[in-house]
Tab-separated table of C-alpha atoms and ligand atoms in Angstrom:
chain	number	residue	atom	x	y	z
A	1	UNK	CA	2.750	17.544	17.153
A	2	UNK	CA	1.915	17.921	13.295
A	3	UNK	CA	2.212	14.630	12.552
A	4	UNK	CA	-0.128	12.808	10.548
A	5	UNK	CA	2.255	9.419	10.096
A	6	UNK	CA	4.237	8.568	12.536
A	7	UNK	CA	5.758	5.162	12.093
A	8	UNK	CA	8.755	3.678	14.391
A	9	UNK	CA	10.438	0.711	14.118
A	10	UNK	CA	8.269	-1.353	11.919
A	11	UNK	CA	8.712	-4.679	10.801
A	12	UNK	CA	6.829	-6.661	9.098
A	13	UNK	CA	7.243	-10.454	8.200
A	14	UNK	CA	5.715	-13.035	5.956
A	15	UNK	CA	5.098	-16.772	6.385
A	16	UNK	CA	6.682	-18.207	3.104
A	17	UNK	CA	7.255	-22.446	2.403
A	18	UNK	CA	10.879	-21.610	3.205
A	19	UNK	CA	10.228	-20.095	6.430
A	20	UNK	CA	9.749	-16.210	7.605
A	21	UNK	CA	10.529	-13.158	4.877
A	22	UNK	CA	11.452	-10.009	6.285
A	23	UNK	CA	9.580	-7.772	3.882
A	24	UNK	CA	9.796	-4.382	5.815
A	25	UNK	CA	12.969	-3.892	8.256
A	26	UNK	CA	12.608	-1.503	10.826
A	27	UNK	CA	11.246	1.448	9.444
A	28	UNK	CA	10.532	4.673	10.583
A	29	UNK	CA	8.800	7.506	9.158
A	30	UNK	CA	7.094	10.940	9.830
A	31	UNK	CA	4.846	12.687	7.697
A	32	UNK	CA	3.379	15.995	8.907
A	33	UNK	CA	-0.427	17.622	8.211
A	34	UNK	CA	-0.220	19.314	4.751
A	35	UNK	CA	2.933	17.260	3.670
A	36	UNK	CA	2.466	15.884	-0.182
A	37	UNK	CA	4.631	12.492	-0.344
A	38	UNK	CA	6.012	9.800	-3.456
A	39	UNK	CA	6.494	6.822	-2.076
A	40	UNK	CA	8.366	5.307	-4.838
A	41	UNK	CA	10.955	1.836	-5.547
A	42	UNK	CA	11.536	-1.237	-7.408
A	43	UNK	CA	8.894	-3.542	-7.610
A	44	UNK	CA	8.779	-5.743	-4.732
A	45	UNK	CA	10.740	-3.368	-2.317
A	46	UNK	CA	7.921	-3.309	-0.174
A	47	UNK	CA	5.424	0.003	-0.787
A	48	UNK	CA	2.374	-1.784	-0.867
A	49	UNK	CA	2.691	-3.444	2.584
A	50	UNK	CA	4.096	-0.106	3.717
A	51	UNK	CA	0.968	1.329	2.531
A	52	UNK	CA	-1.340	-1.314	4.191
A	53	UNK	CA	0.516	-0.816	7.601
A	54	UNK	CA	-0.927	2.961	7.176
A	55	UNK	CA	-4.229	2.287	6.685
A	56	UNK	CA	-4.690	-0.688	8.836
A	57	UNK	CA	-5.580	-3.131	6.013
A	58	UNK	CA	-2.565	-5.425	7.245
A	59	UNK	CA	-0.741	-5.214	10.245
A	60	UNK	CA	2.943	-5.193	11.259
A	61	UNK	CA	4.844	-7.957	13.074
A	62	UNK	CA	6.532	-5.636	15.624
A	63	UNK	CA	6.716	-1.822	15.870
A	64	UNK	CA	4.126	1.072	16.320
A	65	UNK	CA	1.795	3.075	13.202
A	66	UNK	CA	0.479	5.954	14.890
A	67	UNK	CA	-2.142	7.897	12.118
A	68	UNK	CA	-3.834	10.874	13.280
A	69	UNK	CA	-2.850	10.442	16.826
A	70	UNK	CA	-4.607	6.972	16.874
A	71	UNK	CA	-2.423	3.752	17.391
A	72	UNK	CA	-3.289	1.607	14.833
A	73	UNK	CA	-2.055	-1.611	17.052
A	74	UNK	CA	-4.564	-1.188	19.553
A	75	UNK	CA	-7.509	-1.118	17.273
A	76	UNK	CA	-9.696	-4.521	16.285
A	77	UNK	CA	-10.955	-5.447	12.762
A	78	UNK	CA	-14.290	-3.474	12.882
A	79	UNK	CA	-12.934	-0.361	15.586
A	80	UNK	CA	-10.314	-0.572	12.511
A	81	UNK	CA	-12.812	0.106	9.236
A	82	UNK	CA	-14.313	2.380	11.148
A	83	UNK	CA	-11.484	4.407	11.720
A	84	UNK	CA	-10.196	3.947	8.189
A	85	UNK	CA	-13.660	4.888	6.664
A	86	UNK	CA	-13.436	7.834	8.621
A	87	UNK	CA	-9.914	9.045	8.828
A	88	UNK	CA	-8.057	8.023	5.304
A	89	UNK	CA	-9.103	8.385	2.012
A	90	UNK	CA	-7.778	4.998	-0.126
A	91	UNK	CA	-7.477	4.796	-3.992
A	92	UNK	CA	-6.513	1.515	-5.372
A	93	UNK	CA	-4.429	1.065	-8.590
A	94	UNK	CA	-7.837	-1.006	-10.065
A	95	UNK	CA	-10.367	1.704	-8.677
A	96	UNK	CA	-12.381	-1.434	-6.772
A	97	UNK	CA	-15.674	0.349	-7.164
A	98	UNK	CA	-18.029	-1.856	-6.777
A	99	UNK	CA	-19.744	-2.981	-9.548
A	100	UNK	CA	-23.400	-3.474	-8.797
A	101	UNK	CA	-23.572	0.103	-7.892
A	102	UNK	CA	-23.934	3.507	-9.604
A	103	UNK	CA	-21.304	6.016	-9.174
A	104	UNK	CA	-22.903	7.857	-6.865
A	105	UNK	CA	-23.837	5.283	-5.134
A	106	UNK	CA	-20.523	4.512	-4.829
A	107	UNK	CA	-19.827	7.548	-3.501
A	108	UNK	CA	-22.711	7.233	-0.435
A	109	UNK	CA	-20.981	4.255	0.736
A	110	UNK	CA	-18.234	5.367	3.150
A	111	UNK	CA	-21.012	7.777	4.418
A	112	UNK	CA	-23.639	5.106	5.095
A	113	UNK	CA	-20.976	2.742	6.636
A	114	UNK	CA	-19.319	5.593	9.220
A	115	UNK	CA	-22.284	7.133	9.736
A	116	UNK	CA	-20.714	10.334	9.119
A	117	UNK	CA	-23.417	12.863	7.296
A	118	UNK	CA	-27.411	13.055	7.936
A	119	UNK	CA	-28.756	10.459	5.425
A	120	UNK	CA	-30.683	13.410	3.654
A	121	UNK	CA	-27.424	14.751	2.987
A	122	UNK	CA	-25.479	11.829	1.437
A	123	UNK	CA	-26.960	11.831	-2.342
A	124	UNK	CA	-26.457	15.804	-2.656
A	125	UNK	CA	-22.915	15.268	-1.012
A	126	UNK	CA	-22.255	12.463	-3.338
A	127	UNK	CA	-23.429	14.359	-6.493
A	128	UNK	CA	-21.285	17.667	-5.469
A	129	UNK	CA	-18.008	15.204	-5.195
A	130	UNK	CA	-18.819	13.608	-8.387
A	131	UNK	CA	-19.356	17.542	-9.958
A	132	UNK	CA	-15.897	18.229	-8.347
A	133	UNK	CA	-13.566	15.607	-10.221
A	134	UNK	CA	-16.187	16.518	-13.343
A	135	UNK	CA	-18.829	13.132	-12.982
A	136	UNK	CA	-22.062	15.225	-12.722
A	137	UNK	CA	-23.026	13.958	-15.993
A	138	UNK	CA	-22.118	9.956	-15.065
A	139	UNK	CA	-23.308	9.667	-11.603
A	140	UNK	CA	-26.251	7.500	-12.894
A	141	UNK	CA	-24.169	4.936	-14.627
A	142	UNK	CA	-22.380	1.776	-13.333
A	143	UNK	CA	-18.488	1.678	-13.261
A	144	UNK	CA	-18.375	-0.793	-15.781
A	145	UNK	CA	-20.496	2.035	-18.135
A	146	UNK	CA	-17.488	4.969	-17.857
A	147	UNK	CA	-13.808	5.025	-18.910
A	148	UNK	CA	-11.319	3.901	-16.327
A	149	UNK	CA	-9.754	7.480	-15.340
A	150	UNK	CA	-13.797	8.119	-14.984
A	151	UNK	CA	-13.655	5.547	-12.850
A	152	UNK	CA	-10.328	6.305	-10.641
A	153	UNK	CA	-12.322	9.821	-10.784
A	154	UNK	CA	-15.165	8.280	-8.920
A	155	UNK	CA	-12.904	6.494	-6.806
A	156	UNK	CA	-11.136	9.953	-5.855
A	157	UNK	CA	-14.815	11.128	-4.627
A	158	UNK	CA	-15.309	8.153	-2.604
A	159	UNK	CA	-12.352	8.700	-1.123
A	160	UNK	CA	-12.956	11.952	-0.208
A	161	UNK	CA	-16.790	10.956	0.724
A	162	UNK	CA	-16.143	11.301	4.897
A	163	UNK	CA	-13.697	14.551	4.439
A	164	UNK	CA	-10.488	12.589	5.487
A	165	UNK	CA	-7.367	14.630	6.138
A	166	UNK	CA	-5.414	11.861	4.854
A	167	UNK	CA	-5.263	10.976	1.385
A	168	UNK	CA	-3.691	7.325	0.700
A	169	UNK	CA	-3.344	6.379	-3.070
A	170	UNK	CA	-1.119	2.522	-4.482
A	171	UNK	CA	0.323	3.581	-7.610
A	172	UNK	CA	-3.437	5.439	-8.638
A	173	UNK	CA	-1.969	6.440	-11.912
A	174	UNK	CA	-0.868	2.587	-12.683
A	175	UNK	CA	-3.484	1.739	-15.134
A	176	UNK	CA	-4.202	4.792	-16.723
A	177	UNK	CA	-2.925	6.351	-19.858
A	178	UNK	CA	-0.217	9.502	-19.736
A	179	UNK	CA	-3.140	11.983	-20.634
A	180	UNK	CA	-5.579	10.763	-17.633
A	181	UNK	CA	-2.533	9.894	-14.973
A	182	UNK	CA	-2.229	13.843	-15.706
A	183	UNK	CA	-5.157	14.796	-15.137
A	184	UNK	CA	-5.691	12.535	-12.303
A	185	UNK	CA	-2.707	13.462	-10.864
A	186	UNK	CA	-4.107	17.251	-11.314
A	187	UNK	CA	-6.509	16.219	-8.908
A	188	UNK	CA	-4.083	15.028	-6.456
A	189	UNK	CA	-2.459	18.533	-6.283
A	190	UNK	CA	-5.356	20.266	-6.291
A	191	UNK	CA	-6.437	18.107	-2.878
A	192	UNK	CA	-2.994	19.259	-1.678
A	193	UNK	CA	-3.252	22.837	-2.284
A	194	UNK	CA	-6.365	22.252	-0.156
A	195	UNK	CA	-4.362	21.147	2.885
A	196	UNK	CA	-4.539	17.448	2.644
A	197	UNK	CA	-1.754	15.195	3.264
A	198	UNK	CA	-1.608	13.123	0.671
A	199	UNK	CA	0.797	9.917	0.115
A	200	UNK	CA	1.110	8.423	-3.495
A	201	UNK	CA	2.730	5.405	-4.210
A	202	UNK	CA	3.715	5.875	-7.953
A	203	UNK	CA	6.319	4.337	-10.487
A	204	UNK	CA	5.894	7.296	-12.698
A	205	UNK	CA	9.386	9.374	-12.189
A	206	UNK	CA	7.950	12.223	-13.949
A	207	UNK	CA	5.064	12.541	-11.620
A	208	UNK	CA	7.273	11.912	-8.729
A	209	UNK	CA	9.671	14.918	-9.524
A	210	UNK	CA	6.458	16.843	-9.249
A	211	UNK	CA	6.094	16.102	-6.020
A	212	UNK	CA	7.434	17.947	-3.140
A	213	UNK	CA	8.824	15.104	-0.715
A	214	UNK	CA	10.395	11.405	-1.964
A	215	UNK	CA	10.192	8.785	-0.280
A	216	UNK	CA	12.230	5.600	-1.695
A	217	UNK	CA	11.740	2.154	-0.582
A	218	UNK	CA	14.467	0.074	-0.871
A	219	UNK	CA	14.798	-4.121	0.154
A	220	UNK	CA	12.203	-2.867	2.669
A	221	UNK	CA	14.077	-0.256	3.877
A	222	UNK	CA	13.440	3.567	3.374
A	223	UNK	CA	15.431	5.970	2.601
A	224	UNK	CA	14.320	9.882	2.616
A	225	UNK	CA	15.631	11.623	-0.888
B	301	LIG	P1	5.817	-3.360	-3.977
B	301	LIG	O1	4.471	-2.783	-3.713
B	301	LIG	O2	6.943	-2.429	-3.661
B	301	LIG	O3	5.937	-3.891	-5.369
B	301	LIG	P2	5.013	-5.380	-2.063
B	301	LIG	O4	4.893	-4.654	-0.774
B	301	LIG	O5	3.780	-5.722	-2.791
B	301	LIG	O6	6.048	-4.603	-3.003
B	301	LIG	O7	5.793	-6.743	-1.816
B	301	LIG	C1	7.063	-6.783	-1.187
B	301	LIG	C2	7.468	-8.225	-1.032
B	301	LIG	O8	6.609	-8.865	-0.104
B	301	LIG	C3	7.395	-9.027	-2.317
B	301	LIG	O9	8.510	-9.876	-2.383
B	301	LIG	C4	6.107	-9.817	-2.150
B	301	LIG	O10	6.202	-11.035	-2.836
B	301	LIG	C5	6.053	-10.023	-0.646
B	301	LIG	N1	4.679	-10.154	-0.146
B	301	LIG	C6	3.732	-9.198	-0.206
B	301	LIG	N2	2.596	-9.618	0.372
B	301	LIG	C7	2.832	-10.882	0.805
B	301	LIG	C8	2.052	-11.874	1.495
B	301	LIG	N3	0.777	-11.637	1.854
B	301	LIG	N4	2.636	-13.066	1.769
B	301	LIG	C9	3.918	-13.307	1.427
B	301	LIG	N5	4.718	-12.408	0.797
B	301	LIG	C10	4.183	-11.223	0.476
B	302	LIG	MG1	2.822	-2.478	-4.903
């Protein structure tokens, strides 16, 4: 009970020319509702496909990744977007907006593909999420038209589009500068403080003392700090 993560004995192996690489080695992990998590290592340790086991976008080779009370194992590609769409909130170092698309319409997307609001709704919702991170003014423009912490703002309202209770982020702060990982990272805290669990991958030490629980991934291993 109160567990939003629960992960237990994952592993997770990749095909290389040489033969298999163990890249995560029997892992387990808990992260309760409301917790506020680093996830943070050496390059290469293995937090990115850590992340992707959580959110489904890859998949481990033996072990269990139980999010929300759903088993991620048992679910197929498009049961598994679904789910994601409407149960975790992603942000990518690179913001992946799309770039045909307005902000706001950027925003309307997880909404339109889960279904999850009337469609009279979605612009207004969009529009109040973009107002929140402090868009209203740059809804109408592509993401190629604003700044990129305007953009990894944008990308925080899509995120938060389907009101997730899970908040997944790959080092968010990566390509910004100190100034707008700040603010951003404002942002983060201030989803906290409104009960979301949120895990951050992040290779910013100063942010991570900031934040209440460390996780530290090490040769695919983790070890609680
Ligand atoms: P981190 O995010 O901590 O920098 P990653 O999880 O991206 O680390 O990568 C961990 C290791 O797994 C690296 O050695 C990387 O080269 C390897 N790796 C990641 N994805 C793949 C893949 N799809 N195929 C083969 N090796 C991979
Ligand atoms: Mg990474």
């Amino acid at each position: 009970m109160g567990n939003v993560i629960d992960i237990q004995h994952l592993n997770k192996e990749f095909a290389s020319g040489a033969g298999t690489v163990r890249i995560l080695r029997d892992v387990s992990l808990q992260i309760q509702a409301g917790e506020f998590v680093a996830m943070v290592g050496p390059s290469g340790s293995g937090k990115s496909t850590l992340i992707n086991m959580l959110t489904g976008i890859d998949r481990p080779t033996s072990g269990d990744v139980i999010v929300s009370g759903t088993r991620l194992n048992a679910l197929n590609e498009n049961q598994m977007a679904r789910w994601r769409g409407r149960n975790i909130g992603v942000i990518f170092q690179f913001f992946q907006l799309l770039p045909t698309l307005t902000l706001y319409e950027n925003v309307m997307l997880p909404m339109d593909f889960c279904n999850t609001y009337p469609v009279s709704e979605r612009k207004k919702r969009a529009l109040h999420l973009l107002d929140q991170v402090g868009l209203a003014d740059q809804a109408h423009k592509l993401p190629s038209a604003v700044s990129g912490g305007q953009q990894q703002r944008a990308a925080i309202a899509r995120a938060l589009a389907n009101d997730p209770p899970l908040i997944v982020g790959d080092e968010p702060t990566g390509n910004l500068d100190n100034k707008t990982a700040n603010q951003v990272f404002e942002m983060f805290g201030e989803l906290s403080r409104r009960g979301k669990t949120l895990v951050l991958v992040t290779h910013d030490r100063e942010l991570a003392t900031k934040i209440p629980r460390v996780v530290r991934v090490q040769d695919g291993m983790i070890r609680d700090a």
